[in-house]
Amino acid sequence: MPFPRLLALKRPDTKVLVEARDIKGLIRLLDHGDFDTQWRAARALGTMGNDATSLLLRVLENPNINIRLGVIEALASIRDPAAIKGLQGILASDETSELRWAAALALGEIGHQTVTPALLSALRDDDRYVRYGAAKALEQVGWSAETDQDRAFYYIALQDWDAIKKLGKSATGPLIDRLKERHPAIRAQIIEILGSIGGVEPRRSCEQGLRDPDGDVRWRAVLSSSRCGVPTSQLPMGLSKRPRTGPSVFGATLLNFFFLGLGYDYLGKWWGLLILETYMTLIVLAQLELSPFMPFMTFMPFIIAYPVTAIFATQTFFMAKRESDLSV
Amino acid sequence: MVDLSALFGQKKADIKKLTAAKDISGLIRALHSSDMNTQSEAAKALGSLGPAAMDALIRALKKRGKVIRLVIIQALTEIRDPKSVPVLIETLKDESSEVRWEAAIALGEIGEPQAIEPLITCLRDHDKYVRLGAAFSLARIGWKPPNDEEKAFLFVGMQEWKAVQLIGNSAIPALTNILHDRHSNVRIRAIEILGELKSTQATPALIQSLADENSEVRWKAVLASPKCGIKLMHLPRGLSRRPKLKKNPLIAGFLNFMIPGVGYAYIGKWWGVMIYEVDIFATVWAFKFLGEEFTYWTLLPLDLLLALHAYYITTKMPEPSI
């Protein structure tokens, strides 16, 4: 007898809540542990009609991401134009990219002509999901590009690289703008296309690509640079200006001098901490032993230790230098 | 050519002598030799010794470590005795994927039709090497897949992606099967093809992949989903189920309160350990020279401050990107 009831507790029945028009209850279910229930609650909220919009818009400020995602989904299926302003706010400035993405898609679902400017600026978002969502939403509202620039951003958002190549020179500006992209694979792709377009600005971007933190992007930049007319003899010099992404050689040396072992830890050697522990324990023990001659003698262990750590620091210096030179 | 092996005369096993003496365990040891010739000679010699040697090999296959299991399977391949087939079939369930792979190859070389059924099961293995070995062995034995679904498993095993795509909807079970492959490249390949099939039957598999641990796999799943009829609007929630790597601020704060510095180490700051060391150092020092009570009253507020700081910077840490 109690068994089915337990099951019912685990998987709440959205139908009952829908019949009772218990919007708050449904909203609570949006953060349910069971994914399926979340989804059914979002769908049920979508059938509540325009009356629910104002309450849903208020919940949009909720700190819980699952609830906000569900509310955005519901607003997308209610399609009340009153929700546009709130969704545009999320799209423009929310820091969670998932929510911006969902907001872009929802604006496309509502499908009002006024949403186009917001979606166009979302095409320039830093997150690829948001850009992709904005491009798809623009398709949905029946938008067609008026300027070459918008068209270029649209294709970049869809990652339709062939179409961008066909745009030629007019894509240069948007492509350069997107070089700040977080994903190295996308930066590498952009550099390659810029190389095939050629010209003054792409050439500058290729030179900038030589200093990219990612090895693959630098390599593509080398290949593209020669096509853009950067003299081959300048390439090694350009590469040498890249940021050292690895650990600093001097940092490791200094750390090992003052805290023997921590420098190794900083360089990514797991046994660094082992050495650090041993070293510190020895120092503390020595200090306690010498404590009758306090306070001057507290420093005695260090006076003995520093020449020793200096030797290790020297070794660390050469080790770190060798490791940082390994990859171009 | 100078025969260098003369220099290592003591080490090189004399297969003829061992064979003459019927020294089976000596021959099995010779299988270990790094010299390919010695290995295959030893295998052939074991084959010529008949059932007794066979029993010894099979017994060793059940007991010994991974490397010797591989060598013995190689020897069994060389001997090509159909009697070894049942034990090789058993080895297809070995815990080591290398051994499973080797056994699948051996069964193909021996070419007994009774191996077909177990090899078909191996096409569903979670390791791509085992799948490859099983697929080629089945082709070698001359197995013809009875239907499109089995054909898809065969082509997925051979990584013939174009052929898989041509099969159409019947390939969905085979593609779904490899969505748990350890290599993200394989998962990406499967998702791309599922997208190209443009079928609603692929929907459950794609929804599952939206929560993949690898960000590239998730991105490909997002691109493929609309093609298979998943509404775009459902995608953000699908991705919200992905494994989160964000650290818990409460744990960071608590750790920093109990053991100052370890909270920082927990959220991935390498200098956390340094603070931990300094804290231990200072505590011992203060205990000794300033007295116990004084130490507690100084350290307590300090620890609280460090705990609050670790809590604060953890909450401020950005959510890992989609």
XYZ file of C-alpha atoms in Angstrom:
650
model
C 0.000 0.000 0.000
C 2.524 2.711 0.954
C 4.763 1.825 -1.956
C 2.856 3.599 -4.755
C 2.446 6.587 -2.483
C 6.176 6.778 -2.018
C 6.616 6.685 -5.763
C 4.107 9.461 -6.133
C 6.111 11.520 -3.674
C 9.223 10.969 -5.695
C 7.649 11.939 -8.995
C 5.117 14.672 -8.342
C 2.126 14.697 -10.618
C 2.194 17.878 -12.669
C -1.333 17.227 -13.938
C -2.866 17.817 -10.507
C -0.989 21.086 -10.188
C -2.058 22.158 -13.674
C -5.721 21.507 -12.876
C -5.410 23.493 -9.670
C -3.542 26.197 -11.646
C -0.918 26.072 -8.894
C 1.726 28.127 -10.711
C 3.924 28.505 -7.639
C 3.882 24.760 -7.080
C 4.923 24.175 -10.664
C 7.713 26.729 -10.385
C 9.017 24.904 -7.323
C 9.128 21.693 -9.361
C 11.492 23.350 -11.847
C 14.354 22.603 -9.465
C 13.218 19.016 -8.787
C 15.967 16.414 -8.576
C 14.412 14.421 -11.400
C 15.186 15.876 -14.815
C 11.995 14.585 -16.346
C 9.852 16.262 -13.713
C 11.671 19.548 -14.292
C 10.905 19.277 -17.947
C 7.244 18.400 -17.450
C 6.811 21.291 -15.022
C 8.306 23.708 -17.562
C 5.955 22.380 -20.220
C 2.959 22.632 -17.907
C 3.839 26.236 -17.039
C 3.925 26.946 -20.763
C 0.234 26.044 -21.005
C -0.818 28.517 -18.307
C -1.444 31.373 -20.715
C -0.803 35.090 -20.447
C -2.087 35.314 -16.835
C 1.016 33.532 -15.654
C 3.420 35.934 -17.360
C 3.678 38.524 -14.597
C 4.359 35.935 -11.908
C 6.893 34.151 -14.115
C 8.662 37.433 -14.870
C 9.031 38.051 -11.157
C 10.561 34.596 -10.646
C 13.058 35.398 -13.410
C 15.107 37.165 -10.720
C 15.433 33.927 -8.720
C 19.057 32.992 -7.975
C 18.478 29.329 -8.898
C 19.594 28.627 -12.462
C 17.320 25.603 -12.986
C 14.256 27.611 -12.008
C 15.226 30.498 -14.252
C 15.856 28.160 -17.193
C 12.443 26.583 -16.703
C 10.735 29.965 -16.472
C 12.403 31.093 -19.697
C 11.226 27.894 -21.386
C 7.683 28.486 -20.154
C 7.732 32.116 -21.323
C 8.886 30.887 -24.734
C 5.842 28.682 -25.125
C 3.377 31.241 -23.717
C 4.674 33.740 -26.308
C 3.390 36.766 -24.456
C 5.096 39.893 -25.878
C 5.051 41.315 -22.348
C 7.948 39.000 -21.541
C 10.207 40.497 -24.233
C 11.638 43.223 -22.035
C 12.646 40.858 -19.237
C 14.182 38.379 -21.646
C 16.101 41.116 -23.420
C 17.494 42.183 -20.068
C 18.821 38.685 -19.430
C 20.203 38.406 -22.956
C 22.044 41.701 -22.638
C 23.603 41.415 -19.247
C 23.188 38.136 -17.351
C 26.522 36.610 -16.477
C 25.432 32.972 -16.849
C 25.810 32.130 -20.509
C 23.199 29.352 -20.372
C 20.545 31.881 -19.404
C 21.571 34.291 -22.155
C 21.391 31.391 -24.582
C 17.937 30.341 -23.393
C 16.757 33.972 -23.508
C 17.911 34.322 -27.125
C 16.036 31.177 -28.115
C 12.942 32.305 -26.214
C 12.950 35.666 -27.995
C 13.018 33.753 -31.264
C 10.045 31.671 -30.126
C 8.008 34.746 -29.183
C 8.879 35.934 -32.646
C 8.087 39.625 -32.378
C 9.768 41.963 -34.869
C 11.027 44.236 -32.077
C 13.464 41.611 -30.791
C 15.806 41.842 -33.789
C 18.194 44.547 -32.445
C 18.710 42.641 -29.178
C 19.405 39.425 -31.079
C 21.781 41.227 -33.449
C 23.896 42.403 -30.550
C 23.746 38.865 -29.111
C 25.372 37.688 -32.362
C 28.461 39.455 -31.010
C 28.296 37.688 -27.615
C 31.466 36.110 -26.230
C 29.858 32.708 -25.775
C 29.418 30.456 -28.799
C 26.164 28.996 -27.512
C 24.594 32.438 -27.122
C 25.737 33.439 -30.613
C 24.368 30.220 -32.069
C 21.060 30.679 -30.244
C 20.794 34.274 -31.470
C 21.451 33.221 -35.074
C 18.799 30.510 -34.883
C 16.332 32.915 -33.254
C 16.949 35.463 -36.021
C 16.153 32.778 -38.582
C 12.954 32.104 -36.687
C 11.732 35.721 -36.735
C 12.359 35.822 -40.474
C 15.308 38.198 -40.344
C 17.562 38.634 -43.329
C 20.882 40.448 -43.174
C 20.901 44.032 -44.365
C 24.612 44.675 -44.058
C 27.561 42.478 -44.934
C 28.774 42.899 -41.397
C 25.626 41.431 -39.888
C 25.799 38.614 -42.403
C 29.394 37.865 -41.403
C 28.510 37.818 -37.689
C 25.572 35.552 -38.483
C 27.762 33.014 -40.276
C 30.391 33.177 -37.561
C 27.649 32.446 -35.016
C 26.615 29.389 -37.008
C 30.308 28.469 -37.462
C 29.615 28.181 -41.185
C 33.216 28.750 -42.214
C 32.694 28.083 -45.934
C 30.038 30.777 -46.146
C 32.350 33.226 -44.378
C 35.150 32.530 -46.828
C 32.786 33.375 -49.666
C 32.011 36.753 -48.067
C 35.650 37.719 -48.590
C 36.881 41.133 -47.509
C 33.622 42.260 -45.913
C 34.029 39.559 -43.253
C 37.409 40.911 -42.126
C 36.088 43.250 -39.428
C 33.796 40.713 -37.713
C 36.452 38.003 -37.901
C 39.061 40.222 -36.278
C 36.515 41.177 -33.624
C 36.025 37.495 -32.778
C 39.740 36.821 -32.310
C 39.142 37.393 -28.601
C 37.235 34.076 -28.615
C 37.943 31.755 -25.704
C 38.029 28.496 -27.700
C 41.425 28.064 -29.387
C 39.889 25.945 -32.176
C 37.692 28.874 -33.236
C 40.606 31.337 -33.077
C 42.678 28.985 -35.230
C 39.853 28.755 -37.774
C 39.493 32.542 -37.878
C 43.228 33.059 -38.383
C 43.189 30.604 -41.244
C 40.307 32.388 -43.003
C 41.902 35.781 -42.416
C 45.049 34.414 -44.024
C 43.116 33.370 -47.104
C 41.399 36.770 -47.356
C 44.646 38.733 -47.084
C 45.094 42.496 -46.800
C 46.521 44.915 -44.277
C 44.278 44.216 -41.300
C 44.351 40.408 -41.600
C 48.104 40.687 -41.805
C 48.162 42.501 -38.501
C 45.890 39.818 -36.997
C 48.210 37.089 -38.241
C 51.111 38.831 -36.569
C 49.041 39.054 -33.417
C 48.179 35.352 -33.781
C 51.881 34.537 -33.638
C 51.765 35.634 -30.003
C 48.644 33.593 -29.166
C 48.818 31.584 -25.922
C 47.657 28.455 -27.778
C 50.229 26.458 -29.731
C 47.848 25.399 -32.490
C 46.684 28.963 -33.140
C 50.324 30.100 -33.377
C 51.017 27.346 -35.882
C 48.056 28.355 -38.077
C 49.198 31.965 -37.787
C 52.614 30.960 -39.103
C 50.990 29.240 -42.087
C 48.622 32.154 -42.718
C 51.268 34.828 -42.267
C 53.293 33.679 -45.213
C 50.140 33.930 -47.349
C 49.378 37.411 -46.018
C 52.798 38.648 -47.037
C 54.536 38.698 -43.667
C 58.228 38.077 -44.495
C 59.129 34.545 -43.388
C 62.284 35.815 -41.736
C 60.165 37.798 -39.278
C 58.192 34.801 -38.039
C 60.610 33.476 -35.383
C 60.915 36.968 -33.934
C 57.124 37.298 -33.853
C 56.742 33.948 -32.128
C 59.349 34.803 -29.541
C 57.091 37.582 -28.263
C 54.389 35.104 -27.207
C 53.355 35.120 -23.569
C 55.007 32.455 -21.482
C 51.998 30.511 -20.371
C 53.989 28.032 -18.350
C 55.163 28.702 -14.805
C 57.725 31.436 -14.289
C 61.321 30.237 -14.006
C 62.240 32.859 -11.421
C 59.095 32.203 -9.421
C 59.971 28.526 -9.105
C 63.563 29.351 -8.165
C 62.602 31.846 -5.474
C 59.931 29.554 -4.028
C 62.388 26.714 -3.764
C 64.919 28.979 -2.100
C 62.552 30.118 0.642
C 60.226 27.113 0.884
C 62.177 24.157 -0.412
C 59.809 21.900 -2.377
C 57.093 24.484 -3.057
C 58.900 25.497 -6.248
C 58.630 21.914 -7.462
C 54.954 21.883 -6.533
C 54.480 25.102 -8.503
C 56.143 23.432 -11.502
C 53.603 20.635 -11.261
C 55.705 17.918 -9.616
C 53.555 16.018 -7.168
C 56.520 15.155 -4.905
C 57.213 18.854 -4.296
C 54.870 18.849 -1.315
C 56.646 15.838 0.163
C 59.942 17.728 0.118
C 58.259 20.841 1.514
C 56.795 18.884 4.425
C 60.124 17.287 5.271
C 61.961 20.573 5.042
C 59.521 22.489 7.210
C 59.390 19.729 9.812
C 63.181 19.713 10.047
C 63.271 23.480 10.467
C 60.618 23.472 13.193
C 62.294 20.609 15.068
C 65.642 22.373 14.920
C 64.090 25.578 16.184
C 62.481 23.814 19.124
C 65.767 22.126 19.978
C 67.581 25.436 19.957
C 64.888 27.298 21.853
C 66.884 27.618 25.127
C 69.130 30.027 23.314
C 66.207 32.177 22.294
C 65.335 34.430 20.686
C 68.417 34.864 18.547
C 68.814 31.180 17.846
C 65.378 30.919 16.162
C 67.083 32.069 13.011
C 69.920 29.609 13.284
C 68.199 26.775 11.350
C 67.591 29.148 8.456
C 71.212 30.208 8.364
C 72.142 26.572 7.947
C 69.291 25.849 5.527
C 69.716 28.661 3.030
C 72.994 27.472 1.487
C 71.340 24.072 0.988
C 68.159 25.478 -0.546
C 70.319 27.716 -2.747
C 71.750 24.587 -4.371
C 68.257 23.226 -4.975
C 67.132 26.622 -6.272
C 69.939 26.599 -8.841
C 68.896 23.145 -9.989
C 65.270 24.316 -10.160
C 66.307 27.285 -12.275
C 67.877 25.073 -14.933
C 65.102 22.490 -14.774
C 62.346 25.099 -15.201
C 64.243 26.786 -18.023
C 64.621 23.540 -19.909
C 60.931 22.705 -19.524
C 59.736 26.123 -20.658
C 61.790 25.879 -23.842
C 60.320 22.574 -24.910
C 57.406 23.829 -26.990
C 57.401 26.736 -29.402
C 75.744 -10.071 -41.331
C 77.353 -10.822 -38.052
C 75.198 -12.948 -35.841
C 75.050 -10.829 -32.725
C 72.871 -13.316 -30.945
C 75.984 -15.390 -30.323
C 77.018 -12.717 -27.833
C 73.883 -13.321 -25.829
C 74.134 -17.070 -26.136
C 73.322 -17.769 -22.535
C 70.104 -15.818 -22.649
C 68.772 -17.128 -25.901
C 66.655 -20.182 -25.354
C 67.586 -23.215 -27.394
C 64.205 -24.206 -28.727
C 65.384 -27.492 -30.232
C 66.894 -28.616 -26.969
C 63.796 -27.637 -25.031
C 61.567 -29.412 -27.529
C 63.663 -32.552 -27.342
C 63.429 -32.473 -23.551
C 59.656 -31.798 -23.764
C 60.262 -28.909 -21.368
C 56.859 -27.259 -21.700
C 57.349 -24.649 -19.003
C 60.722 -23.795 -20.499
C 59.063 -23.239 -23.854
C 56.384 -21.081 -22.285
C 59.174 -19.038 -20.764
C 60.735 -18.792 -24.219
C 57.494 -17.212 -25.445
C 58.517 -14.251 -23.338
C 61.607 -13.686 -25.450
C 61.921 -10.295 -27.052
C 63.190 -11.984 -30.191
C 60.272 -12.532 -32.549
C 61.867 -15.610 -34.125
C 62.391 -17.338 -30.826
C 58.810 -16.519 -29.879
C 57.291 -18.045 -32.983
C 59.651 -21.032 -32.879
C 58.651 -21.670 -29.279
C 55.004 -21.398 -30.224
C 55.422 -23.826 -33.096
C 57.373 -26.203 -30.865
C 54.577 -26.089 -28.289
C 52.124 -26.823 -31.066
C 54.103 -29.890 -32.105
C 54.098 -31.228 -28.560
C 50.402 -32.022 -28.711
C 47.660 -31.995 -26.088
C 49.959 -31.870 -23.041
C 51.469 -28.565 -24.170
C 48.055 -27.270 -25.092
C 46.775 -27.980 -21.576
C 49.756 -26.221 -20.049
C 49.190 -23.175 -22.239
C 45.506 -23.015 -21.424
C 46.243 -23.373 -17.719
C 48.816 -20.587 -17.910
C 46.305 -18.410 -19.762
C 43.968 -18.593 -16.792
C 46.539 -17.894 -14.133
C 49.217 -15.563 -15.352
C 49.537 -11.786 -15.706
C 48.533 -9.613 -18.614
C 51.780 -9.746 -20.614
C 52.033 -13.520 -20.541
C 48.351 -13.869 -21.396
C 49.015 -11.788 -24.508
C 52.029 -13.929 -25.445
C 50.099 -17.159 -24.938
C 47.248 -15.949 -27.126
C 49.845 -15.133 -29.770
C 51.203 -18.672 -29.434
C 47.706 -20.129 -29.728
C 47.227 -18.067 -32.887
C 50.428 -19.536 -34.235
C 49.411 -23.108 -33.369
C 45.937 -22.647 -34.921
C 44.441 -25.579 -33.080
C 40.613 -25.448 -33.103
C 40.750 -26.924 -29.600
C 41.934 -23.556 -28.275
C 38.796 -21.822 -29.565
C 36.595 -22.330 -26.452
C 39.247 -20.918 -24.163
C 39.847 -17.980 -26.469
C 36.135 -17.265 -26.494
C 36.279 -17.178 -22.714
C 39.176 -14.733 -22.944
C 36.960 -12.350 -24.909
C 35.539 -11.475 -21.489
C 38.963 -10.711 -19.986
C 39.187 -7.582 -17.858
C 42.114 -6.208 -19.859
C 41.033 -4.655 -23.145
C 44.369 -5.533 -24.753
C 43.824 -9.204 -23.990
C 40.264 -9.030 -25.346
C 41.567 -7.383 -28.495
C 44.276 -9.996 -28.960
C 41.784 -12.833 -28.396
C 39.418 -11.350 -30.988
C 42.260 -11.221 -33.522
C 43.305 -14.799 -32.679
C 39.771 -16.099 -33.241
C 39.763 -14.453 -36.655
C 43.090 -16.070 -37.548
C 41.954 -19.522 -36.474
C 38.720 -18.962 -38.365
C 36.352 -21.376 -36.595
C 32.694 -20.488 -37.252
C 31.784 -21.182 -33.609
C 33.574 -17.948 -32.711
C 31.109 -15.849 -34.690
C 28.481 -15.482 -31.982
C 30.910 -14.277 -29.257
C 32.641 -11.961 -31.706
C 29.324 -10.334 -32.549
C 28.944 -9.625 -28.829
C 32.405 -8.054 -28.906
C 31.224 -5.566 -31.531
C 29.363 -4.011 -28.592
C 32.481 -3.761 -26.408
C 33.136 -0.338 -24.890
C 36.740 -0.341 -26.099
C 37.331 0.722 -29.678
C 40.329 -1.588 -30.143
C 38.299 -4.639 -29.181
C 35.527 -3.566 -31.551
C 38.043 -3.117 -34.360
C 39.603 -6.536 -33.753
C 36.215 -8.260 -33.610
C 34.996 -6.534 -36.769
C 38.026 -7.549 -38.827
C 37.957 -11.094 -37.466
C 34.293 -11.469 -38.395
C 35.069 -10.255 -41.892
C 37.941 -12.720 -42.040
C 35.794 -15.655 -41.007
C 33.391 -14.596 -43.731
C 30.449 -13.536 -41.591
C 27.707 -11.696 -43.442
C 25.539 -9.491 -41.230
C 21.947 -10.777 -41.378
C 20.365 -7.305 -41.190
C 21.211 -3.611 -41.399
C 21.425 -3.235 -37.645
C 24.185 -5.857 -37.369
C 25.852 -4.391 -40.439
C 25.975 -1.028 -38.665
C 27.675 -2.614 -35.645
C 30.230 -4.164 -37.997
C 30.988 -0.886 -39.753
C 31.114 1.051 -36.485
C 33.666 -1.509 -35.307
C 35.711 -0.914 -38.447
C 35.229 2.863 -38.026
C 33.872 3.034 -41.595
C 31.812 6.103 -40.814
C 30.609 6.824 -44.352
C 29.233 3.301 -44.684
C 27.549 3.632 -41.277
C 25.802 6.806 -42.369
C 24.544 5.174 -45.572
C 22.802 2.461 -43.547
C 20.417 5.068 -42.180
C 18.127 4.663 -39.179
C 19.131 1.046 -38.522
C 22.543 2.381 -37.477
C 21.121 4.214 -34.453
C 21.599 1.364 -31.899
C 25.213 0.882 -33.014
C 25.906 4.609 -32.763
C 24.153 4.927 -29.397
C 26.332 2.098 -28.123
C 29.534 4.096 -28.646
C 28.257 7.290 -27.043
C 29.918 5.994 -23.860
C 33.280 5.389 -25.512
C 36.192 6.669 -23.464
C 37.577 8.681 -26.398
C 35.729 11.922 -27.057
C 36.673 11.784 -30.762
C 34.646 8.615 -31.181
C 31.696 10.131 -29.328
C 31.876 13.243 -31.510
C 31.903 11.106 -34.653
C 28.844 9.181 -33.513
C 26.953 12.383 -32.706
C 27.775 13.938 -36.058
C 26.391 10.922 -37.880
C 23.298 10.795 -35.657
C 22.702 14.420 -36.669
C 23.099 13.617 -40.347
C 20.536 10.811 -40.085
C 17.962 13.538 -39.306
C 15.728 11.067 -37.523
C 13.604 11.529 -34.416
C 14.670 8.051 -33.317
C 18.068 9.526 -32.467
C 16.514 11.983 -29.997
C 17.036 10.057 -26.704
C 20.692 9.399 -27.510
C 21.335 13.047 -28.346
C 19.566 14.329 -25.236
C 21.832 12.075 -23.199
C 24.918 13.478 -24.928
C 23.908 17.061 -24.157
C 25.100 16.276 -20.621
C 28.415 14.764 -21.744
C 31.439 15.581 -19.599
C 33.406 16.866 -22.606
C 32.563 20.385 -23.806
C 33.283 19.650 -27.478
C 30.946 16.635 -27.395
C 28.229 18.814 -25.855
C 28.688 21.451 -28.561
C 28.388 18.832 -31.318
C 25.272 17.428 -29.631
C 23.760 20.931 -29.634
C 24.472 21.287 -33.351
C 23.025 17.848 -34.133
C 19.893 18.082 -31.944
C 17.751 20.422 -34.092
C 18.395 18.208 -37.113
C 16.757 15.305 -35.271
C 13.704 17.259 -34.234
C 14.709 18.370 -30.738
C 13.321 21.828 -30.119
C 16.097 24.399 -29.704
C 14.347 25.803 -26.658
C 14.924 22.528 -24.754
C 18.684 22.531 -25.241
C 19.785 24.880 -22.428
C 18.064 22.698 -19.842
C 19.583 19.580 -21.418
C 23.021 21.040 -20.904
C 22.269 22.050 -17.330
C 22.624 18.391 -16.336
C 26.305 18.233 -17.299
C 28.752 17.345 -14.510
C 29.590 20.538 -12.690
C 33.114 21.235 -11.586
C 32.338 24.265 -9.481
C 33.768 24.021 -5.974
C 31.545 24.258 -2.931
C 32.212 27.522 -1.041
C 31.103 25.980 2.265
C 33.688 23.214 1.990
C 36.399 25.718 1.070
C 35.470 27.895 4.043
C 35.267 24.999 6.493
C 38.601 23.550 5.383
C 40.256 26.926 5.712
C 38.858 27.284 9.221
C 40.007 23.858 10.406
C 43.331 23.778 8.558
C 44.165 27.245 7.236
C 45.441 27.124 3.662
C 43.939 23.749 2.745
C 40.723 25.512 1.727
C 42.732 27.470 -0.819
C 44.434 24.290 -2.003
C 40.964 22.751 -2.457
C 39.902 25.453 -4.899
C 43.107 24.925 -6.843
C 45.348 27.714 -5.564
C 48.881 26.411 -5.460
C 49.892 28.857 -2.727
C 47.353 27.304 -0.356
C 50.011 24.890 0.810
C 52.356 27.775 1.516
C 49.799 29.370 3.817
C 49.266 25.999 5.472
C 52.986 25.683 6.160
C 53.262 29.216 7.491
C 50.280 28.541 9.750
C 51.797 25.355 11.199
C 55.053 27.156 11.660
C 53.462 30.109 13.410
C 51.293 27.891 15.605
C 54.196 25.817 16.884
C 56.225 28.931 17.475
C 53.432 30.743 19.294
C 52.610 27.707 21.443
C 56.176 27.536 22.604
C 56.835 31.157 23.359
C 53.538 32.944 23.850
C 51.566 30.320 25.713
C 48.652 28.138 24.768
C 45.776 30.433 25.631
C 47.221 33.428 23.898
C 47.794 31.339 20.762
C 44.197 30.176 20.636
C 42.783 33.646 21.028
C 45.005 35.057 18.322
C 44.549 32.244 15.855
C 40.791 31.860 16.170
C 39.837 35.227 14.627
C 42.566 34.789 12.043
C 41.219 31.390 11.045
C 37.722 32.832 10.848
C 38.964 35.561 8.544
C 40.718 33.057 6.296
C 37.591 30.885 6.233
C 35.428 33.837 5.230
C 37.909 34.811 2.552
C 38.018 31.303 1.053
C 34.208 31.188 1.130
C 33.984 34.572 -0.538
C 36.442 33.936 -3.372
C 34.862 30.545 -4.080
C 31.416 32.074 -4.513
C 32.967 34.674 -6.806
C 34.684 32.060 -8.947
C 33.054 31.910 -12.387
C 30.804 28.980 -13.227
C 32.748 26.706 -15.602
C 31.696 27.598 -19.117
C 29.084 25.583 -20.981
